[in-house]
XYZ file of C-alpha atoms in Angstrom:
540
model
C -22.156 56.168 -85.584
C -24.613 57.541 -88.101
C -28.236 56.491 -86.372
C -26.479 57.322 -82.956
C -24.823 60.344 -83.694
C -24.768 63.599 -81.952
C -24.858 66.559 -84.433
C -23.649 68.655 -81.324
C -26.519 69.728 -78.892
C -26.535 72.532 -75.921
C -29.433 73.333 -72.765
C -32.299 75.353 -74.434
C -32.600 78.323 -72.735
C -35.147 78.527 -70.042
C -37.362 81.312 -68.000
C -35.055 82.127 -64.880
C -36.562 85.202 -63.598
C -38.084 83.649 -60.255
C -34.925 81.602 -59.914
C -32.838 83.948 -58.787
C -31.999 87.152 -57.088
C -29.760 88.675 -59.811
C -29.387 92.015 -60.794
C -30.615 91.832 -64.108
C -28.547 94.302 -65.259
C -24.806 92.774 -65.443
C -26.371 89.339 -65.946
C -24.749 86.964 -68.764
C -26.680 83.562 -69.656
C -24.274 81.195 -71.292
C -26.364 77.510 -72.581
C -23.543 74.453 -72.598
C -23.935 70.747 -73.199
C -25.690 69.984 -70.072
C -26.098 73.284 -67.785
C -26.761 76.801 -68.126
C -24.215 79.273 -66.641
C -25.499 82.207 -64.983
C -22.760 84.953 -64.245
C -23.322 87.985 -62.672
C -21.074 90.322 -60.656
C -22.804 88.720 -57.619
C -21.746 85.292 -58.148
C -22.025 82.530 -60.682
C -24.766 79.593 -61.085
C -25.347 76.463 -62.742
C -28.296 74.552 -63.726
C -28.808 71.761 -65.117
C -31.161 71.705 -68.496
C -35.035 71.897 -67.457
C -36.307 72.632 -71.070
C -34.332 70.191 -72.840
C -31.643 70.382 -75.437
C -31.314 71.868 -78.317
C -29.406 70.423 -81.520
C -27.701 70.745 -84.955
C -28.447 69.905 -88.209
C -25.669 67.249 -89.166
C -28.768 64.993 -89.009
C -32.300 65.435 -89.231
C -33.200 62.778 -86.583
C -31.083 60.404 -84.611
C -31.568 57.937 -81.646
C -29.864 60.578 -79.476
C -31.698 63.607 -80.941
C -35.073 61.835 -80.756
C -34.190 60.031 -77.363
C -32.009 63.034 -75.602
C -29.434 60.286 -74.845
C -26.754 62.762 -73.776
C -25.194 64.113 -70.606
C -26.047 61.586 -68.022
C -27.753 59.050 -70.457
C -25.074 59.731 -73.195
C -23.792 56.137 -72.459
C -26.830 54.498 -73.525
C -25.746 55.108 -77.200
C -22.426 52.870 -76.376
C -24.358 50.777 -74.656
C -26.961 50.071 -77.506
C -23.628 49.170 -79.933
C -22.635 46.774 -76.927
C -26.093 44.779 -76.999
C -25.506 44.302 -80.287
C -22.028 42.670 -79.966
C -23.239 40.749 -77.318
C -25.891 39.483 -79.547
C -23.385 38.752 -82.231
C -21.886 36.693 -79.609
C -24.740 34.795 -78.691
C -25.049 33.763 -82.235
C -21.928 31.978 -82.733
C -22.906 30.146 -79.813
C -26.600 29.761 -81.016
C -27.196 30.277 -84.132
C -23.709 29.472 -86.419
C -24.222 25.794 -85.164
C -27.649 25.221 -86.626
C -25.578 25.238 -90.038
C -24.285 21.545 -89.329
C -27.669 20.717 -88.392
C -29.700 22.291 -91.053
C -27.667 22.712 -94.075
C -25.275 25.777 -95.134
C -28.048 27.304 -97.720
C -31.237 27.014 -95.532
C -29.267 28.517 -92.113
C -27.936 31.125 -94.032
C -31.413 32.179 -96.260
C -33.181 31.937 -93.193
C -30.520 34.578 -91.371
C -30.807 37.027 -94.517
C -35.015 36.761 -94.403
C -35.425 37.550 -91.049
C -32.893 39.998 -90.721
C -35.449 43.176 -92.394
C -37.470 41.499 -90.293
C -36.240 43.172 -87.069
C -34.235 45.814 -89.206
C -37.133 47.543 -90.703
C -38.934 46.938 -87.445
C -36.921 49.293 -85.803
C -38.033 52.390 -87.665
C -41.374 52.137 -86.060
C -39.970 51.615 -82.557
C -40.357 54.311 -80.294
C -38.586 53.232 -77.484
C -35.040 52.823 -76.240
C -35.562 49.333 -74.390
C -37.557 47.656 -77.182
C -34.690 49.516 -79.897
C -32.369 48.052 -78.034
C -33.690 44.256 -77.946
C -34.346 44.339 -81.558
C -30.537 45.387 -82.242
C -29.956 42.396 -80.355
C -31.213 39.901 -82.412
C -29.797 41.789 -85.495
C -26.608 40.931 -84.071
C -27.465 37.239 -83.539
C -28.548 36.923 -86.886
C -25.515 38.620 -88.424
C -23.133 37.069 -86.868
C -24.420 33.980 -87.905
C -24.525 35.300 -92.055
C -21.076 36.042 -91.725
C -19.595 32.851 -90.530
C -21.610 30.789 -92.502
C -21.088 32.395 -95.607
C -17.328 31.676 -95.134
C -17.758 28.400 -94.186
C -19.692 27.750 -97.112
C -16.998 29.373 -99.195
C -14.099 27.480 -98.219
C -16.406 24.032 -98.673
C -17.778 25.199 -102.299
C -14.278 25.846 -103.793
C -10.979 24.505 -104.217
C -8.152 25.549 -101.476
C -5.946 27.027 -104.032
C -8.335 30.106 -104.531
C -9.274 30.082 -100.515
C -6.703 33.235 -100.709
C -8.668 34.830 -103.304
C -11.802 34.160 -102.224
C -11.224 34.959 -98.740
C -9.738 38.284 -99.113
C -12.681 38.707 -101.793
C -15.188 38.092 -99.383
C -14.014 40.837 -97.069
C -14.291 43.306 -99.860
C -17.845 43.311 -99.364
C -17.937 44.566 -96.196
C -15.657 47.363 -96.962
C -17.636 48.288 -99.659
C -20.695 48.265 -97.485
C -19.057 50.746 -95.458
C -17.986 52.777 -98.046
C -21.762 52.748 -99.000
C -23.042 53.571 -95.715
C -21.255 56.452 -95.927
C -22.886 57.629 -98.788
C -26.274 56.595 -97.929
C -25.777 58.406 -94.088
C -24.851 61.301 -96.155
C -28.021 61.481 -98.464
C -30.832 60.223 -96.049
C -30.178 62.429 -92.673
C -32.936 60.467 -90.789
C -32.322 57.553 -89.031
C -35.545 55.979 -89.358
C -35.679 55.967 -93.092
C -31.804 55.032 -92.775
C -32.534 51.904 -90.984
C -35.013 51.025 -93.676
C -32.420 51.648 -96.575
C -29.699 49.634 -94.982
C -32.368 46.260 -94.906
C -33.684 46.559 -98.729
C -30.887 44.919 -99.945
C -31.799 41.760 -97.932
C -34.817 41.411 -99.420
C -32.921 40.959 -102.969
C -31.996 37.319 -101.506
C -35.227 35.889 -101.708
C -34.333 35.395 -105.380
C -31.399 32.765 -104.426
C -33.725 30.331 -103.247
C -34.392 29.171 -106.807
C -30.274 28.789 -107.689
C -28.605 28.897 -104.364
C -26.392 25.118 -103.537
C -26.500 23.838 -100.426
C -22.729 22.817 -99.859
C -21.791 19.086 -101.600
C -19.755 18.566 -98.546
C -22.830 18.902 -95.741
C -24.814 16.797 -97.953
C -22.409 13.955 -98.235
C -21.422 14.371 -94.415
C -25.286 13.557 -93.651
C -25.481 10.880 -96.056
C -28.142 12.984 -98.359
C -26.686 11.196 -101.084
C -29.592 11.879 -103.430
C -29.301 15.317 -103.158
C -24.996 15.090 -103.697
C -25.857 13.548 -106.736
C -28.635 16.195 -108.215
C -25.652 19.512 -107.449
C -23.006 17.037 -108.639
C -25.198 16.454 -112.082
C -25.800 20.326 -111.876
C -22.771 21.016 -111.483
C -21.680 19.292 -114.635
C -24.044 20.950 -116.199
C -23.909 25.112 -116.156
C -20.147 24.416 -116.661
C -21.172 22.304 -119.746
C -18.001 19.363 -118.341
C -18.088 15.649 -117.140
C -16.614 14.285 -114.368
C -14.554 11.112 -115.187
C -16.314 7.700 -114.942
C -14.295 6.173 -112.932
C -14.349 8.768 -110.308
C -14.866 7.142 -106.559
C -14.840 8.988 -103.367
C -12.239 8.360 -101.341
C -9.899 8.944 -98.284
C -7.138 10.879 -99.032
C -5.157 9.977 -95.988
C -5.626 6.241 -97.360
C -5.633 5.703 -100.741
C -4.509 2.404 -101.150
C -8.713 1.736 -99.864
C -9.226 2.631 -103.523
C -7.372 -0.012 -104.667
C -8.845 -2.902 -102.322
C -12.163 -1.736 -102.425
C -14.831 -3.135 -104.691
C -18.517 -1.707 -104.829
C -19.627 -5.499 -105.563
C -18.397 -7.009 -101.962
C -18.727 -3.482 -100.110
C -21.945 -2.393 -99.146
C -21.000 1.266 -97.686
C -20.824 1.877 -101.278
C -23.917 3.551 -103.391
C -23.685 5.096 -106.548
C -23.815 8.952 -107.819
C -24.892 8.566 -111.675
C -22.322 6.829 -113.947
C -19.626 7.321 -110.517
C -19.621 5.645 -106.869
C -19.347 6.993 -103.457
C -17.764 5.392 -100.729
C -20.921 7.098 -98.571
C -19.297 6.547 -95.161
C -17.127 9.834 -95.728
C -17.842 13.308 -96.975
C -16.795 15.043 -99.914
C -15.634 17.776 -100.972
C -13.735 19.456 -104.576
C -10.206 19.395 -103.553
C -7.309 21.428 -105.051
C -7.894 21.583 -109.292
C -8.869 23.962 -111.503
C -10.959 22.239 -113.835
C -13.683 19.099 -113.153
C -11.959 16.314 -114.709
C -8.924 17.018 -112.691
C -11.495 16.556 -109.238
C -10.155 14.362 -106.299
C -12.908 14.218 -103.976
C -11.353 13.584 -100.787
C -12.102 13.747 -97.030
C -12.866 16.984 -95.452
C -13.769 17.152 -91.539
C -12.340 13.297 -91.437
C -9.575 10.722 -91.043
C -10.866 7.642 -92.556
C -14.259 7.419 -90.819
C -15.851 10.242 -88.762
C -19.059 10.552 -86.913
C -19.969 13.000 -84.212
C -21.225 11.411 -80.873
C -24.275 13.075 -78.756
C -21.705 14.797 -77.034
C -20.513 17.267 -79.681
C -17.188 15.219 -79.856
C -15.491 13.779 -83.117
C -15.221 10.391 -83.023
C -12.007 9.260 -85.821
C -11.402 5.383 -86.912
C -7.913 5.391 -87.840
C -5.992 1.938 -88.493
C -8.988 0.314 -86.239
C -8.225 2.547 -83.286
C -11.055 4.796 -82.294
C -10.317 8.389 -80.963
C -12.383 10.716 -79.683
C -12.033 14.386 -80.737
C -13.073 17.251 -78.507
C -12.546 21.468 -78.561
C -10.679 20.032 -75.173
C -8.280 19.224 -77.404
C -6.807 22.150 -77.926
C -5.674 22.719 -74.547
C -4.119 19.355 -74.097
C -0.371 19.427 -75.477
C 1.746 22.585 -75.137
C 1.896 23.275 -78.696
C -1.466 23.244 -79.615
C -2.246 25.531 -76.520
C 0.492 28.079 -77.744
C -1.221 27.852 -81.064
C -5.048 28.046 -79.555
C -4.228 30.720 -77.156
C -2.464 33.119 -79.487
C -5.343 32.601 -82.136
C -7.817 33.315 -79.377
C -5.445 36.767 -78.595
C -5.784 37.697 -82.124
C -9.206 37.229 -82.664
C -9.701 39.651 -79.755
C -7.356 42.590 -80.536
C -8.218 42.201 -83.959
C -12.093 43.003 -83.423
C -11.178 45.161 -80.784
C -9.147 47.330 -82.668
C -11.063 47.542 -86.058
C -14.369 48.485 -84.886
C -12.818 50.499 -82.334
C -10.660 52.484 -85.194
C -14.231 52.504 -87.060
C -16.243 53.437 -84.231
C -13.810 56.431 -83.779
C -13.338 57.628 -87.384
C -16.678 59.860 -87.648
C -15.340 61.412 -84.888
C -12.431 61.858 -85.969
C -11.607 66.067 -87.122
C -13.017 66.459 -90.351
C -16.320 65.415 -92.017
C -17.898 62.273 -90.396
C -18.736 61.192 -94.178
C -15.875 61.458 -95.934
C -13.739 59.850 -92.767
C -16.163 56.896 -92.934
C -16.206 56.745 -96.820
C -11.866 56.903 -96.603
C -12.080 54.196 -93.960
C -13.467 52.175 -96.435
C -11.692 52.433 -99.313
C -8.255 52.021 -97.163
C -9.648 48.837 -96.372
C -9.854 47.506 -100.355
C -6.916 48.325 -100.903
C -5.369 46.773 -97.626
C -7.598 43.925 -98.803
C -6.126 44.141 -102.394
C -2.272 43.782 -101.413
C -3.423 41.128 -99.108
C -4.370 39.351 -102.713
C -0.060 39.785 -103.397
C 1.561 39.151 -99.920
C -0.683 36.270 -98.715
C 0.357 34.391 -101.827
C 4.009 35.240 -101.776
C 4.979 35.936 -98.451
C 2.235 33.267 -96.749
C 0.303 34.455 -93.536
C 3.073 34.549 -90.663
C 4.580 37.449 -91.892
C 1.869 39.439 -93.168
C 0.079 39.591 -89.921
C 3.306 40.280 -87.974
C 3.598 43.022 -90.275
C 0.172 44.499 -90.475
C -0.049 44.469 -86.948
C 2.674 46.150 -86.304
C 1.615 49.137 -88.616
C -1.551 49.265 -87.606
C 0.424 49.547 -83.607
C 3.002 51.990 -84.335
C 0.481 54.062 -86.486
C -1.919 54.221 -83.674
C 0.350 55.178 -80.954
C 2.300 58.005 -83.543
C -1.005 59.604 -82.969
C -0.989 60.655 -79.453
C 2.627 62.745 -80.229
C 0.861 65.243 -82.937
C -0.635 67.998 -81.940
C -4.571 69.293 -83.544
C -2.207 72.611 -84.302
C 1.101 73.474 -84.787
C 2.802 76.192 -82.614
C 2.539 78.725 -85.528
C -1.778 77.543 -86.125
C -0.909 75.159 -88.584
C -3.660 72.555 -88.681
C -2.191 69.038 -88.461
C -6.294 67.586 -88.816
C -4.926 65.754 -92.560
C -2.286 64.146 -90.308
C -3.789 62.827 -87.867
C -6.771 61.535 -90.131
C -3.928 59.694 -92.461
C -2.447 58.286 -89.533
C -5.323 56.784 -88.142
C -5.996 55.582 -91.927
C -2.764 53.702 -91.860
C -3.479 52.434 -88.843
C -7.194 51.197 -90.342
C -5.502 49.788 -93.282
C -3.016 48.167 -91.003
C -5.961 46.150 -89.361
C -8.061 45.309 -92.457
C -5.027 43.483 -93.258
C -4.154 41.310 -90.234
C -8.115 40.763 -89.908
C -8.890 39.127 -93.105
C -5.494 37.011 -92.570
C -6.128 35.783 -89.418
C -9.591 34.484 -90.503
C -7.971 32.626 -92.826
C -4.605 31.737 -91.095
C -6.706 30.064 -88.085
C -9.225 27.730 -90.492
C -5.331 26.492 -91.949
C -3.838 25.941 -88.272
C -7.230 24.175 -86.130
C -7.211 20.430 -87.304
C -10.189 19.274 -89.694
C -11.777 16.894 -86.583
C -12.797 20.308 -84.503
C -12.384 22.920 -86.747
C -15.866 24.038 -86.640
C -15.321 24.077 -83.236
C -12.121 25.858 -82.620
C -13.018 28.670 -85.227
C -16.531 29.062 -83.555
C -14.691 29.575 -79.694
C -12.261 32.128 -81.529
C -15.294 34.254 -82.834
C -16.748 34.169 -79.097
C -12.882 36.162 -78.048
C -13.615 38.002 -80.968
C -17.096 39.405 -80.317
C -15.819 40.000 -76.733
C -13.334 42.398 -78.487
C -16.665 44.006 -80.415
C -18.418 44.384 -76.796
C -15.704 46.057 -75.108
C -15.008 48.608 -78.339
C -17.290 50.957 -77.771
C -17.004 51.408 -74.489
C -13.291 52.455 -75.534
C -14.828 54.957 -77.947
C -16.735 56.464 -75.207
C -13.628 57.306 -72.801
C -12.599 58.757 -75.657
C -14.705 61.265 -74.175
C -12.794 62.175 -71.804
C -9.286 60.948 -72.567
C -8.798 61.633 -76.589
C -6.058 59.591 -77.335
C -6.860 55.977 -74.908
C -8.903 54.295 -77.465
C -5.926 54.913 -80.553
C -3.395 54.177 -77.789
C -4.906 50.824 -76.293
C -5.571 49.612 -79.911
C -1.894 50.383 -80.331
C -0.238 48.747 -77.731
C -2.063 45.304 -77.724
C -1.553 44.995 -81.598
C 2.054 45.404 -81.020
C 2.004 42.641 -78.673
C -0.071 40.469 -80.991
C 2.674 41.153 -83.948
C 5.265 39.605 -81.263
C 2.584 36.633 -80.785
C 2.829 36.538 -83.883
C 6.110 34.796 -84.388
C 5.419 31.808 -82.674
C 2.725 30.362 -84.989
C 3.438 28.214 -87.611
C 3.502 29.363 -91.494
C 0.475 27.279 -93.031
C 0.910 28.438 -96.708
C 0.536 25.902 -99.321
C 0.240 23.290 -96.888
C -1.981 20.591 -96.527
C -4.719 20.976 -93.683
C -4.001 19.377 -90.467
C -6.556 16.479 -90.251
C -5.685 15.602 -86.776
C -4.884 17.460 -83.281
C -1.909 14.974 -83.841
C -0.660 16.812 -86.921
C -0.770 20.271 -85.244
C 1.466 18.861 -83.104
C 3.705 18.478 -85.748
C 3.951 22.067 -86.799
C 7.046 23.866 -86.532
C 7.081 27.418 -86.554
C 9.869 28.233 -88.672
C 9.582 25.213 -91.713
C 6.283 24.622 -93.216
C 4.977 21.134 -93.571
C 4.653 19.543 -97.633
C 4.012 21.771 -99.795
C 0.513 20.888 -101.814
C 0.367 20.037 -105.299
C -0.604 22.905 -107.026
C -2.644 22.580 -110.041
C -1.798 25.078 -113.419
């Protein structure tokens, strides 16, 4: 929007004088966006630009100023954003995975080294093919900090902050676009731009020396050593103990803590002064302070493993049952439940980086619309903080949905200017804000509502397949943008029809607030969409 932009650019005028057989005299030259008009009394000419084009001074240098990506190559600037979403959606097929290979920590530090990597690189490109590749695998890599950073959120702390934390999490993006804003705004070239928006990666070569890898990756690949170095860490920089008595256990089955005994069992081996049942993973469970700590299964129903097939294979009373993302076609509720999720993922992306794509062009200054856009989102992200927690995540996305819908589609009934010249530029720009903050909302809920609805045994899996619908909402946003072009009000309208009809999807999913994850495709079955399953124990 910023290292693409077009500060407005006409033909530079050119020598015509053996061109044509014009009577000089009564002879007008107008230079547009891609021709020259010649008018005479005569007749009337166009051609297209020979010398070039010439440009403003919104920016000292963009891809399009530098490149001349306009009139018939003006879609290459879409384009470019679209090879980056398509790289984004590579990664969570690529990339996001080799977290349950390698570790949380070293997948994600790896992601953040390389990405300045590629991102400084491209201020020393100087051409459109190789800028274009390189954007590519900025996407991959992003993609891949993104998801793993939440992942590694909702394993490092308890579920009854995942609200908090979630909607926390988001802030940071909003504030990054708040700040590129600003930073657009002081450095005018987009070469020096690029380099500015990668420094701050470089800062995370410092978390190497007190960055965790998550306790429940390490347990789930028996790295029981290294469990029980963050466990003793843990207990001390928060200066507490865990109880001696603690055991790991399955929380679907707790009466195996009361027949199991560490001196007839070998799957047991001990962490420090505690034992771990090291069959199963671990993970902090629902308390607020260390000696209230249940460590309970995560990802498993009594005992897990994954096969060579990608499948979850689950011992439950003897039985063995194999677990696959087919699953979540297989029963008629689960399928309403996948297919809706997979909806929302889509409109959701589609919609917010279309809406964000759009604002700089929006009437007004390209800065200060950007720099709004973000601050509507903390604050759409700061109610979420309220209504997640009291009104659960059902209604909330039925209702920010539907603002963001009507919002969008209000904006194709007012006019730039009022009969009498008023300018209605204010409205329009608060409308579309609305509509922005509408978005935010159902976007950071919907993350969260789907990780609360997919079943432990292919979670990974299930939120990974949603991300692919959602990146193909990212590739096909800014080709929206660009019939904006030519039809104003599409993109706005589009956005604002299919949210409306995922605030009506809405309504069949299940409300998932203060309820214990499903561990089983078996217990999504179980959902009902009106009565939420047993409410957790909260702790405080």
């Amino acid at each position: 929007m910023f290292i693409g932009g077009d500060p407005g650019h006409k033909c530079k005028l050119f020598n015509h004088s053996n061109l044509f057989d014009f009577n000089s005299s009564d002879l007008k030259v107008e230079a547009r966006k891609c021709d020259v008009l010649f008018t005479s009394s005569q007749r009337n000419v166009t051609e297209k630009c020979q010398e070039g084009w010439e440009y403003g001074t919104d920016f000292d240098s963009s891809i399009l100023k530098e490149w001349n990506l306009v009139c018939d190559r003006d879609f290459l600037v879409q384009l470019e954003q679209t090879i980056f979403m398509i790289g984004s959606a590579c990664g969570t097929l690529i990339v996001t995975p080799l977290s349950d290979l390698f570790g949380r920590k070293w997948t994600l530090l790896s992601c953040l080294w390389l990405q300045p990597v590629f991102g400084i690189g491209l201020a020393f490109v100087n051409d459109f093919v190789l800028y274009s590749i390189i954007r590519f695998f900025i996407g991959l890599l992003n993609i891949a900090i993104a998801l793993t950073a939440y992942v590694m959120m909702s394993e490092m702390f308890p579920s009854s902050h995942r609200t908090k934390l979630s909607v926390v999490l988001n802030c940071s993006w909003s504030i990054g676009v708040a700040l590129l804003a600003l930073l657009a705004y002081l450095i005018r070239s987009w070469r020096y731009l690029e380099v500015a928006i990668f420094i701050p990666n470089l800062i995370t070569f410092i978390y190497f020396c007190f960055f965790p890898e998550s306790l429940t990756w390490l347990v789930a690949k028996g790295k029981v050593r290294e469990a029980e170095k963050l466990i003793k860490r843990i207990e001390k920089v928060n200066k507490l103990r865990l109880p001696s008595d603690l055991v790991v256990i399955n929380s679907n089955d707790k009466s195996d803590r009361e027949n199991s005994s560490c001196s007839t069992d070998s799957s047991c081996s001990p962490i420090g002064n505690h034992t771990q049942y090291s069959s199963t993973p671990v993970t902090l469970s629902d308390s607020n302070h260390l000696d209230e700590i249940d460590l309970q299964i995560t990802g498993r129903s009594d005992v897990q493993k994954e096969d060579m097939t990608g499948s979850s294979v689950v011992v439950v009373g003897g039985r063995v049952r194999h677990y696959s993302v087919l699953d979540l076609f297989r029963t008629p509720r689960i399928l309403r439940y996948t297919l809706i999720n997979f909806y929302l993922w889509f409109v959701n992306n589609l919609s917010y980086f279309g809406i964000m794509f759009s604002t700089p062009s929006l009437h007004g200054n390209r800065y200060l619309n950007l720099a709004l856009s973000g601050f509507v989102e903390l604050l759409a992200l700061f109610l979420c903080l309220f209504v997640l927690e009291r009104y659960g995540r059902r209604k909330p996305v039925i209702f920010f949905m539907f603002l963001c819908g009507v919002m969008n589609i209000s904006t194709l009934f007012v006019p730039q200017k009022t009969a009498s010249g008023v300018d209605l530029t204010p409205l329009i720009v608060t409308m579309a804000m609305i509509g922005k903050f509408g978005i935010t909302g159902s976007y950071s809920t919907v993350y969260l509502y789907s990780t609360e609805i997919f079943p432990t045994v292919i979670r990974n899996q299930a939120v990974g397949l949603s991300s692919f619908f959602e990146n193909l909402g990212s590739i096909a946003a800014p080709f929206m943008v660009y019939a904006a072009k030519t039809m104003t009000s599409l993109p706005l309208v589009v956005f604002g029809v299919l949210t409306l009809v995922g605030a009506f999807l809405g309504c069949f999913l299940p409300e998932t607030h203060r309820t214990a994850l499903p561990s089983t495709v078996e217990q999504v079955n179980e959902l009902d969409s009106h009565t939420p399953r047993t409410l957790l124990k909260m702790s405080g």
